[in-house]
């Protein structure tokens, strides 16, 4: 399922039939967006997101009313799959709606690889500033400008070849991604040529944790910032990506973090899943290995209406456990900051009771056993309360903010977070300007180069420099404009 040179090998296995059967069943969303302004609540294609050296397509999803400062998740499909297929099956839409974040789905094609695999094994395409990796970085920059996303909370996940590319992206851009999740994938830079890829896929590489860690450190030499927090998902019966890859990924990222390979804690989850957590020096989970007993090659989903259920089954979408839920919790997308270990349930009934130009008031229902409550704005803790009400202050006028609340027990353990609510402060909203490209340039909101018009600040391509093309520009900060054709 990982690259075109294995076509002959697949024909000799049962996997070949599965791969051949799935190709015709995957739908592709038709291009509907001509700028970075996609309609909220639907999966849309975005064009003009950059020079796109990797020849990828960009799709995105954001819930209606998404607040500024929300997280951003990048999700990469597996071979023979598409962005729309991954969006439909993986469960990420449920949690984007519930916890308030946008999702970008890069899509490759048979023009790049005969099986539509991301090129995790090609050093000309998976390295920092090159090929597909550079295209994904351009997608991140476009989405961050469009949604006002929090650059400190950008995450990436992927399945199979998308998982291998996820590991490469985490190594290439630790300054971009705060965390990642590799589902049935390969360690970062395991292979740098197609001929070496099969060895990574099927067998142990017999490298030490330091040797694995060096592959990450050498991907961005001289980097001294924080490393991404990494979740690894691996089925014990995977014959396409050998289970040893999960162990090698664990070794790689624990070494990068400078921690040992002995788990800080282990617990049993649903679907025969064992979660092993490796804490950093502050006691916060830095790496987590989720081993799913009996699972073959694919993404773990668990259809249903429960809080911890998600997704739909299909080829390479296997009914064991909702991996997207546990990955989102590990990253802290539920508002817990990734540190919630308590058993208290999520508070219900979170409501916005009032807003001013600089503040927002909240209330919620009490949780039995709670000593206090943490309040999170955009996923970051902003305060605590011993009652079931809180007023957040110091906000900007005319701006939407996303809030969640979690109960804290007497020992200080933080429980599950509530569903998110959005509060919009009163007063003036960000200024928007609708005009043709010539007028936008004359007004100082855009500039022209080589016959094309670019928004000041974001640099988004607005098309030809003439009076025939009209756009709406939103000024998200002084002198920084983004295309906002779908609404401001």
Coordinates of C-alpha atoms in Angstrom, one line a residue, residues 54-55 108-116 125:
X54 CA 5.0 18.5 -4.9
X55 CA 2.0 18.7 -7.3
X108 CA -1.7 13.1 -4.0
X109 CA -2.6 11.4 -7.3
X110 CA -1.5 8.7 -9.8
X111 CA 0.4 11.5 -11.6
X112 CA 2.8 11.4 -8.7
X113 CA 2.7 7.7 -7.8
X114 CA 0.8 4.9 -9.7
X115 CA -1.0 3.9 -6.4
X116 CA -1.5 7.5 -5.2
X125 CA 10.1 15.0 -2.1

